[in-house]
Each structure stands twice: as structure tokens, then as C-alpha cells.
């Protein structure tokens, strides 16, 4: 068809920030620190007109036309992000700590989609409050280290991309980024690092996550969304009567409830200045939900990698195997309406594009220093 005319979307960002930290030791065992970051961010956008190819019902191509208007909105966010930490060190080999902190994602505009009005693309800042308590310990002359932490996170005005009713759209809906209420996360992290023998070391880390929506109500006219959420509160968006649905109590997308990673490595000095290195590393995650209604998920995922190598001050040789057991189930997915359904059917069809793990890979790396 040759080159098609079009206009680009663009965004310019200007960021200023000031950071400060102050620490005070009450005693050799107690310390408090306060951190603060002041941020000022400004965004300038260009929303170009979108291209309509003008495809006829018979499959012909009409002259392309640029529709809509060029929008040049801007936004500005000024925010303060503090952090407070209290440390207690009962011995030289142990540290207990408490922290409270705040993070902010600035306001802005979604500029990767066609919008009928720039105000539709605007979203407010998202805030994250994090509270954490933990300990770090060392044992057996630093041959064993054990760390643990508990954290509680609160997402406020959580930013999410949703399908909302829109009478101006031919489809009756528009995909927008909106501030969608609140979500909470409780988690536990455990870490262990041990020198088992000279040259042999073990590392383990476990994470438990309890994630949940606590305020997720959105308007919808989609039968899939309403059926998936299992609830509906009738209300109005402009003059249109819609369902307000929520997924409160459901798990957040892409969050595994349990995750475990571990590695076992062995190193040994050989003759003539050579050193032997080897490591087997594994990662495990339980199932992760793809959608907020928790009706679709990715299966549990286990991956094992292996490395064997030797090196000296000048040469190195490494044999590696990624995905040793050739795990081939989907590790990520995205949803969309099925474009291959030409006729209206009931119920509506929702398709998923799934992406499997990379297949087993075996390789050899050779290095030379000069």
C-alpha cells in the first residue's frame, strides 16, 4: 500500500527532586533515620489524530483519512515521599528494624491509545504506603545468615486500565486508564545463606503474598465483565444505565501467592591457576491470576538453570543450560476480544494470547582477556 500518513503521539517529561536523610544514634544499640524526597514532575503531551484506513464491507480500501483533533494537554504533580526507620542492634550479629514509607506514581495521561477527549486519558497520582518489620542475623562466624521480614502495603487510587462505557464510541466502550480504588498486600520474606563447606554454598529465599482488592468498583456494560465479577449495582454514567461491578476480595493480577528461589554453588581452585565454578539455580512460583475476576490463571512455574565453568586470570570457559527440564507451559498471557468471530454470538467470546517459557537452551561461552 505504500507509506501511510499519520501523526505521532509524544510526551516530554521535566523532573526536579530534592532528597535528604538524617540519622541519630540514641545509643550504641538504637538508631533512627528519617528520609524525605520532594518531587516536581511536569508532562507535556501531543495526541496526534488517528488514521482511518476506510475499509469497505467488500474488503476494498478507501483513501486513508486522519480523523479527530490534535490534543496538546499537560499535567503537573508535586508530591512528598517520606520514610522513617527505627533500628535496634542487640548484638553485633543481629539487627531488628521497623520502617514506614510512602511512594507516589505521578499523575499523567494515557498516550498510547486513541482518545476522543484528552480529559478521558487523564489519571490522578497513585500512592503506596508500606509498613515493614524485619530482622537480619548472622551466625557461626558469618557462615550462616538468616533474614526475615513482614510487610503491609496499601495502594490508594490504584492506576489500572479498564473498559468503561462510552456512548460516543461506536463500540459503546473505551479503554481508559483510571484510578480504581484501593488494594492491599500482606507479605512475608525469608532468606537463608549458608557456607556448607569450603567452596560449597547454599542460598534460599521464600516469599508469601496475600494480595486483595479492597475497593475496585468500576462501571461496565460488558457481559463478560459483569458475569466474571458476579455482581452488579445499577447506576448511571451520563445518561446511560450501567452496572457497577467490583472484584473486592480477589487476588491482584500476576501475583504468585508463594515463590521460592534457591541456588547451590561450588567453587574450587585447580592446578596452574585455574578455578572451577558451578551452580544450579531454581525458581518456583505458584499460579498467578491473569484477570481481576480470578477466573483465568497461569499455572505454577518451575525453572532450573545449570552452569559449569573454569577460569584463570586470562581465559574462561562456561557451559550453561537454561530451563534444564524444558518447562513449556504458559508463563504470561494477555486477553482481548476474539477478532476471528465475524458474527454476533452469545455469550461473547474472550480470547487469550499465551506465551510459553523459552525452551531449553544449551550454550558455551569462551572468554579471553588481553
Short mmCIF file of C-alpha atoms in Angstrom, two decimals:
data_model
loop_
_atom_site.label_atom_id
_atom_site.label_comp_id
_atom_site.label_asym_id
_atom_site.label_seq_id
_atom_site.Cartn_x
_atom_site.Cartn_y
_atom_site.Cartn_z
CA UNK A 1 0.00 0.00 0.00
CA UNK A 2 2.99 2.27 0.32
CA UNK A 3 3.66 4.58 3.24
CA UNK A 4 0.58 5.65 5.19
CA UNK A 5 0.22 9.16 6.56
CA UNK A 6 -0.09 9.61 10.28
CA UNK A 7 0.75 11.72 13.30
CA UNK A 8 2.83 10.59 16.25
CA UNK A 9 2.00 10.75 19.91
CA UNK A 10 4.69 12.30 22.12
CA UNK A 11 5.46 13.11 25.73
CA UNK A 12 8.06 15.41 27.28
CA UNK A 13 8.93 14.99 30.96
CA UNK A 14 10.60 17.51 33.26
CA UNK A 15 11.53 16.23 36.71
CA UNK A 16 13.04 18.01 39.73
CA UNK A 17 13.64 16.34 43.09
CA UNK A 18 15.35 17.10 46.37
CA UNK A 19 16.40 14.32 48.73
CA UNK A 20 17.55 14.47 52.35
CA UNK A 21 18.32 11.98 55.13
CA UNK A 22 19.04 12.46 58.81
CA UNK A 23 20.23 9.79 61.25
CA UNK A 24 20.51 9.86 65.02
CA UNK A 25 22.02 7.29 67.38
CA UNK A 26 20.22 7.17 70.72
CA UNK A 27 22.76 4.63 71.97
CA UNK A 28 25.14 2.02 70.51
CA UNK A 29 22.08 -0.22 70.03
CA UNK A 30 19.34 2.21 68.89
CA UNK A 31 19.25 4.33 65.74
CA UNK A 32 16.51 6.30 63.99
CA UNK A 33 16.63 7.73 60.49
CA UNK A 34 14.26 9.96 58.54
CA UNK A 35 14.35 10.29 54.76
CA UNK A 36 12.38 12.66 52.59
CA UNK A 37 12.08 13.25 48.87
CA UNK A 38 10.32 16.23 47.33
CA UNK A 39 9.38 15.79 43.67
CA UNK A 40 8.03 18.04 40.98
CA UNK A 41 7.13 16.50 37.63
CA UNK A 42 5.64 18.15 34.57
CA UNK A 43 4.41 16.37 31.45
CA UNK A 44 3.60 17.84 28.05
CA UNK A 45 1.76 15.62 25.59
CA UNK A 46 0.83 15.53 21.94
CA UNK A 47 -2.11 13.34 20.93
CA UNK A 48 -1.97 13.03 17.16
CA UNK A 49 -5.00 12.38 15.01
CA UNK A 50 -5.71 8.72 14.38
CA UNK A 51 -5.64 7.11 10.97
CA UNK A 52 -8.78 5.60 9.45
CA UNK A 53 -7.99 3.25 6.57
CA UNK A 54 -11.62 3.26 5.46
CA UNK A 55 -12.03 -0.47 4.69
CA UNK A 56 -15.25 -1.17 2.78
CA UNK A 57 -17.58 -4.10 3.65
CA UNK A 58 -16.38 -5.82 0.47
CA UNK A 59 -12.77 -5.61 1.60
CA UNK A 60 -11.76 -2.65 -0.54
CA UNK A 61 -9.51 0.12 0.79
CA UNK A 62 -10.73 3.67 0.62
CA UNK A 63 -8.32 6.62 0.80
CA UNK A 64 -6.85 6.92 4.28
CA UNK A 65 -8.03 9.84 6.36
CA UNK A 66 -6.83 11.44 9.59
CA UNK A 67 -9.76 11.82 11.96
CA UNK A 68 -10.26 13.71 15.19
CA UNK A 69 -8.16 16.55 16.52
CA UNK A 70 -4.61 17.08 17.71
CA UNK A 71 -4.59 17.46 21.52
CA UNK A 72 -1.76 19.07 23.50
CA UNK A 73 -2.62 18.60 27.20
CA UNK A 74 -0.23 18.94 30.11
CA UNK A 75 -0.11 17.84 33.74
CA UNK A 76 1.92 18.59 36.82
CA UNK A 77 2.42 16.63 40.05
CA UNK A 78 4.16 17.78 43.20
CA UNK A 79 4.49 15.26 45.99
CA UNK A 80 6.36 14.46 49.18
CA UNK A 81 7.61 10.91 49.81
CA UNK A 82 8.93 10.29 53.35
CA UNK A 83 10.47 7.23 55.01
CA UNK A 84 11.06 6.60 58.72
CA UNK A 85 13.27 3.76 60.04
CA UNK A 86 13.99 2.54 63.55
CA UNK A 87 16.92 0.12 64.02
CA UNK A 88 17.78 -1.93 67.10
CA UNK A 89 21.03 -3.90 67.27
CA UNK A 90 21.03 -6.14 70.36
CA UNK A 91 24.32 -7.79 69.32
CA UNK A 92 26.95 -7.35 66.62
CA UNK A 93 25.31 -10.23 64.71
CA UNK A 94 21.65 -9.15 64.82
CA UNK A 95 19.58 -6.19 63.61
CA UNK A 96 15.85 -5.58 64.09
CA UNK A 97 14.13 -2.80 62.18
CA UNK A 98 10.80 -1.05 61.61
CA UNK A 99 10.08 1.14 58.58
CA UNK A 100 7.19 3.21 57.28
CA UNK A 101 7.36 4.79 53.84
CA UNK A 102 5.29 6.36 51.10
CA UNK A 103 5.68 6.13 47.33
CA UNK A 104 3.87 8.10 44.62
CA UNK A 105 3.31 7.49 40.92
CA UNK A 106 2.68 10.91 39.32
CA UNK A 107 -0.49 11.89 37.51
CA UNK A 108 -0.49 11.83 33.73
CA UNK A 109 -2.26 10.95 30.53
CA UNK A 110 -2.54 7.63 28.72
CA UNK A 111 -1.00 8.45 25.35
CA UNK A 112 -0.70 5.02 23.75
CA UNK A 113 -4.32 4.86 22.59
CA UNK A 114 -6.85 6.85 20.60
CA UNK A 115 -8.88 9.24 22.75
CA UNK A 116 -11.95 11.25 21.87
CA UNK A 117 -11.21 13.79 24.59
CA UNK A 118 -7.84 14.32 26.38
CA UNK A 119 -9.70 14.53 29.69
CA UNK A 120 -10.63 10.86 29.22
CA UNK A 121 -6.93 9.93 29.21
CA UNK A 122 -6.04 11.75 32.45
CA UNK A 123 -5.38 9.84 35.68
CA UNK A 124 -4.61 11.05 39.20
CA UNK A 125 -1.49 10.07 41.19
CA UNK A 126 -1.28 6.61 42.73
CA UNK A 127 0.02 6.26 46.30
CA UNK A 128 1.65 3.32 48.04
CA UNK A 129 2.03 3.13 51.81
CA UNK A 130 4.43 0.45 53.06
CA UNK A 131 4.96 -0.73 56.62
CA UNK A 132 7.69 -3.28 57.30
CA UNK A 133 9.25 -5.09 60.25
CA UNK A 134 12.19 -7.43 59.96
CA UNK A 135 15.42 -8.83 61.29
CA UNK A 136 18.85 -9.61 59.87
CA UNK A 137 21.07 -12.10 61.68
CA UNK A 138 24.47 -13.71 61.27
CA UNK A 139 25.59 -16.99 62.86
CA UNK A 140 28.63 -19.28 63.09
CA UNK A 141 31.20 -16.56 62.31
CA UNK A 142 29.18 -15.31 59.30
CA UNK A 143 28.91 -18.79 57.77
CA UNK A 144 25.13 -18.66 58.19
CA UNK A 145 22.88 -15.66 57.58
CA UNK A 146 19.14 -15.64 58.24
CA UNK A 147 16.88 -12.69 57.40
CA UNK A 148 13.12 -12.29 57.75
CA UNK A 149 10.61 -9.52 57.07
CA UNK A 150 6.88 -8.86 57.22
CA UNK A 151 5.33 -6.03 55.20
CA UNK A 152 1.90 -4.48 54.76
CA UNK A 153 1.19 -2.37 51.65
CA UNK A 154 -1.79 -0.17 50.84
CA UNK A 155 -2.34 1.02 47.28
CA UNK A 156 -4.53 4.11 47.10
CA UNK A 157 -6.09 5.41 43.88
CA UNK A 158 -4.59 2.40 42.12
CA UNK A 159 -3.99 3.05 38.42
CA UNK A 160 -5.47 0.40 36.13
CA UNK A 161 -6.53 0.07 32.51
CA UNK A 162 -10.23 -0.83 32.18
CA UNK A 163 -13.01 -0.93 29.63
CA UNK A 164 -15.59 1.74 30.53
CA UNK A 165 -18.97 2.63 28.95
CA UNK A 166 -18.78 5.42 26.37
CA UNK A 167 -21.80 6.38 24.24
CA UNK A 168 -19.53 8.38 21.89
CA UNK A 169 -17.67 5.23 20.83
CA UNK A 170 -19.11 3.04 18.03
CA UNK A 171 -18.39 0.00 20.24
CA UNK A 172 -20.13 1.61 23.21
CA UNK A 173 -16.95 1.36 25.32
CA UNK A 174 -13.49 2.92 25.55
CA UNK A 175 -10.28 1.54 27.02
CA UNK A 176 -9.03 4.07 29.58
CA UNK A 177 -6.57 4.25 32.44
CA UNK A 178 -8.42 5.18 35.63
CA UNK A 179 -7.82 5.40 39.36
CA UNK A 180 -9.53 2.26 40.58
CA UNK A 181 -9.89 2.42 44.33
CA UNK A 182 -7.67 0.52 46.71
CA UNK A 183 -5.74 -2.74 47.09
CA UNK A 184 -3.78 -4.24 49.98
CA UNK A 185 -0.85 -6.64 50.20
CA UNK A 186 0.48 -8.58 53.19
CA UNK A 187 3.72 -10.43 52.69
CA UNK A 188 6.48 -12.40 54.37
CA UNK A 189 10.04 -12.80 53.11
CA UNK A 190 12.59 -15.32 54.42
CA UNK A 191 16.23 -15.53 53.33
CA UNK A 192 18.96 -18.01 54.18
CA UNK A 193 22.59 -18.04 53.05
CA UNK A 194 24.96 -20.76 54.27
CA UNK A 195 28.56 -21.75 53.63
CA UNK A 196 28.15 -25.52 53.95
CA UNK A 197 31.79 -26.38 53.36
CA UNK A 198 34.80 -24.64 51.88
CA UNK A 199 33.67 -23.78 48.35
CA UNK A 200 30.07 -25.06 48.72
CA UNK A 201 27.35 -22.50 49.47
CA UNK A 202 23.55 -22.55 49.60
CA UNK A 203 21.12 -19.66 49.12
CA UNK A 204 17.36 -19.84 49.65
CA UNK A 205 14.63 -17.18 49.56
CA UNK A 206 10.88 -17.60 50.09
CA UNK A 207 8.10 -15.05 49.61
CA UNK A 208 4.46 -15.33 50.67
CA UNK A 209 1.97 -12.77 49.31
CA UNK A 210 -1.64 -12.20 50.33
CA UNK A 211 -2.92 -9.68 47.77
CA UNK A 212 -6.52 -8.47 47.52
CA UNK A 213 -8.70 -5.79 46.04
CA UNK A 214 -10.49 -3.79 48.74
CA UNK A 215 -12.17 -1.06 46.64
CA UNK A 216 -12.37 -1.96 42.95
CA UNK A 217 -15.76 -0.78 41.74
CA UNK A 218 -15.93 0.23 38.06
CA UNK A 219 -18.80 0.91 35.62
CA UNK A 220 -19.36 -1.66 32.91
CA UNK A 221 -21.76 -2.73 30.17
CA UNK A 222 -19.69 -5.78 29.19
CA UNK A 223 -21.47 -9.07 29.73
CA UNK A 224 -18.08 -10.75 30.29
CA UNK A 225 -17.06 -8.28 32.99
CA UNK A 226 -20.41 -8.45 34.78
CA UNK A 227 -20.60 -12.25 34.64
CA UNK A 228 -16.97 -12.59 35.68
CA UNK A 229 -17.31 -10.34 38.71
CA UNK A 230 -20.60 -11.99 39.74
CA UNK A 231 -22.17 -8.75 40.98
CA UNK A 232 -23.88 -5.65 39.67
CA UNK A 233 -25.00 -2.37 41.22
CA UNK A 234 -27.11 -0.38 38.78
CA UNK A 235 -26.08 3.22 38.27
CA UNK A 236 -25.62 5.92 35.65
CA UNK A 237 -22.71 7.10 33.52
CA UNK A 238 -24.03 10.28 31.94
CA UNK A 239 -27.46 9.23 30.60
CA UNK A 240 -26.51 5.57 30.26
CA UNK A 241 -27.63 2.95 32.80
CA UNK A 242 -24.73 0.62 33.59
CA UNK A 243 -23.58 -1.99 36.08
CA UNK A 244 -21.04 -1.02 38.71
CA UNK A 245 -19.09 -4.22 39.42
CA UNK A 246 -16.28 -5.00 41.87
CA UNK A 247 -13.69 -7.71 42.45
CA UNK A 248 -13.23 -6.97 46.16
CA UNK A 249 -11.50 -9.82 47.97
CA UNK A 250 -9.94 -11.23 44.80
CA UNK A 251 -6.19 -11.51 44.31
CA UNK A 252 -4.27 -8.95 42.29
CA UNK A 253 -3.20 -9.94 38.79
CA UNK A 254 0.22 -11.52 38.23
CA UNK A 255 0.92 -12.06 41.94
CA UNK A 256 2.01 -15.55 42.99
CA UNK A 257 0.94 -16.48 46.50
CA UNK A 258 4.12 -18.47 47.05
CA UNK A 259 7.54 -18.06 45.44
CA UNK A 260 10.78 -19.87 46.20
CA UNK A 261 14.23 -19.39 44.69
CA UNK A 262 17.37 -21.27 45.56
CA UNK A 263 20.89 -21.91 44.36
CA UNK A 264 23.69 -24.32 45.22
CA UNK A 265 27.15 -23.31 44.08
CA UNK A 266 30.54 -24.97 44.31
CA UNK A 267 33.93 -23.35 43.69
CA UNK A 268 37.36 -24.95 43.86
CA UNK A 269 40.91 -23.94 42.96
CA UNK A 270 42.57 -26.20 40.38
CA UNK A 271 46.17 -26.56 39.25
CA UNK A 272 48.07 -23.93 37.24
CA UNK A 273 45.93 -21.03 38.47
CA UNK A 274 42.60 -22.37 37.18
CA UNK A 275 39.39 -22.12 39.20
CA UNK A 276 36.35 -24.37 38.82
CA UNK A 277 32.86 -22.79 39.21
CA UNK A 278 29.47 -24.47 39.14
CA UNK A 279 25.93 -23.53 40.11
CA UNK A 280 22.44 -24.95 39.91
CA UNK A 281 19.67 -22.39 40.42
CA UNK A 282 15.92 -22.95 40.63
CA UNK A 283 12.85 -20.70 40.76
CA UNK A 284 9.30 -21.73 41.66
CA UNK A 285 6.07 -19.71 41.60
CA UNK A 286 2.53 -20.87 42.29
CA UNK A 287 -0.29 -19.99 39.91
CA UNK A 288 -0.90 -16.33 39.05
CA UNK A 289 -4.27 -14.88 38.07
CA UNK A 290 -4.44 -13.10 34.71
CA UNK A 291 -7.69 -11.23 35.30
CA UNK A 292 -9.11 -9.37 38.32
CA UNK A 293 -12.12 -11.73 38.41
CA UNK A 294 -9.63 -14.57 39.13
CA UNK A 295 -11.34 -16.88 36.60
CA UNK A 296 -8.23 -17.27 34.44
CA UNK A 297 -4.73 -18.06 35.68
CA UNK A 298 -1.25 -19.13 34.67
CA UNK A 299 -0.07 -22.48 36.02
CA UNK A 300 2.62 -22.97 38.64
CA UNK A 301 6.07 -22.41 37.14
CA UNK A 302 9.34 -24.20 37.94
CA UNK A 303 12.59 -23.33 36.19
CA UNK A 304 16.06 -24.80 36.77
CA UNK A 305 19.31 -23.45 35.30
CA UNK A 306 22.76 -25.05 35.38
CA UNK A 307 26.26 -23.62 34.90
CA UNK A 308 29.67 -25.34 34.81
CA UNK A 309 32.84 -23.39 34.13
CA UNK A 310 36.54 -22.86 34.64
CA UNK A 311 38.63 -19.71 34.53
CA UNK A 312 42.03 -18.24 35.24
CA UNK A 313 43.32 -14.70 35.08
CA UNK A 314 43.20 -14.73 31.27
CA UNK A 315 40.78 -17.37 29.98
CA UNK A 316 37.26 -18.51 30.89
CA UNK A 317 35.01 -21.30 29.65
CA UNK A 318 31.37 -21.65 30.71
CA UNK A 319 28.84 -24.32 29.79
CA UNK A 320 25.26 -23.32 30.62
CA UNK A 321 21.82 -24.92 30.38
CA UNK A 322 18.76 -22.69 30.78
CA UNK A 323 15.38 -24.29 31.54
CA UNK A 324 17.07 -27.61 32.25
CA UNK A 325 13.81 -29.62 32.39
CA UNK A 326 12.28 -27.85 29.36
CA UNK A 327 9.22 -26.38 31.12
CA UNK A 328 6.85 -25.43 28.28
CA UNK A 329 3.62 -24.21 29.88
CA UNK A 330 2.45 -20.57 29.57
CA UNK A 331 4.32 -18.09 31.73
CA UNK A 332 2.46 -14.95 30.61
CA UNK A 333 -0.77 -14.09 28.80
CA UNK A 334 -2.92 -11.19 27.67
CA UNK A 335 -6.62 -11.05 26.89
CA UNK A 336 -8.60 -9.46 24.08
CA UNK A 337 -11.90 -9.89 22.23
CA UNK A 338 -11.61 -12.66 19.65
CA UNK A 339 -11.21 -10.91 16.24
CA UNK A 340 -11.96 -14.11 14.31
CA UNK A 341 -15.60 -14.22 15.35
CA UNK A 342 -17.39 -12.44 12.49
CA UNK A 343 -21.00 -12.94 13.59
CA UNK A 344 -22.60 -11.89 16.90
CA UNK A 345 -22.86 -14.86 19.25
CA UNK A 346 -23.87 -15.34 22.87
CA UNK A 347 -22.14 -15.37 25.24
CA UNK A 348 -19.37 -13.06 23.97
CA UNK A 349 -16.05 -14.72 23.24
CA UNK A 350 -12.88 -13.74 25.08
CA UNK A 351 -9.55 -14.92 23.67
CA UNK A 352 -6.14 -15.13 25.33
CA UNK A 353 -2.73 -14.90 23.75
CA UNK A 354 -0.39 -17.06 25.82
CA UNK A 355 3.39 -17.08 25.79
CA UNK A 356 5.26 -20.23 26.87
CA UNK A 357 8.61 -20.29 28.61
CA UNK A 358 11.69 -20.23 26.40
CA UNK A 359 12.66 -23.82 25.51
CA UNK A 360 15.75 -25.48 26.92
CA UNK A 361 18.89 -23.66 25.80
CA UNK A 362 22.39 -25.13 25.90
CA UNK A 363 25.35 -22.89 25.23
CA UNK A 364 29.10 -22.44 25.62
CA UNK A 365 30.81 -19.14 26.35
CA UNK A 366 34.55 -18.66 25.92
CA UNK A 367 36.34 -15.54 27.18
CA UNK A 368 39.81 -14.11 26.65
CA UNK A 369 41.30 -11.08 28.41
CA UNK A 370 44.02 -9.02 26.75
#
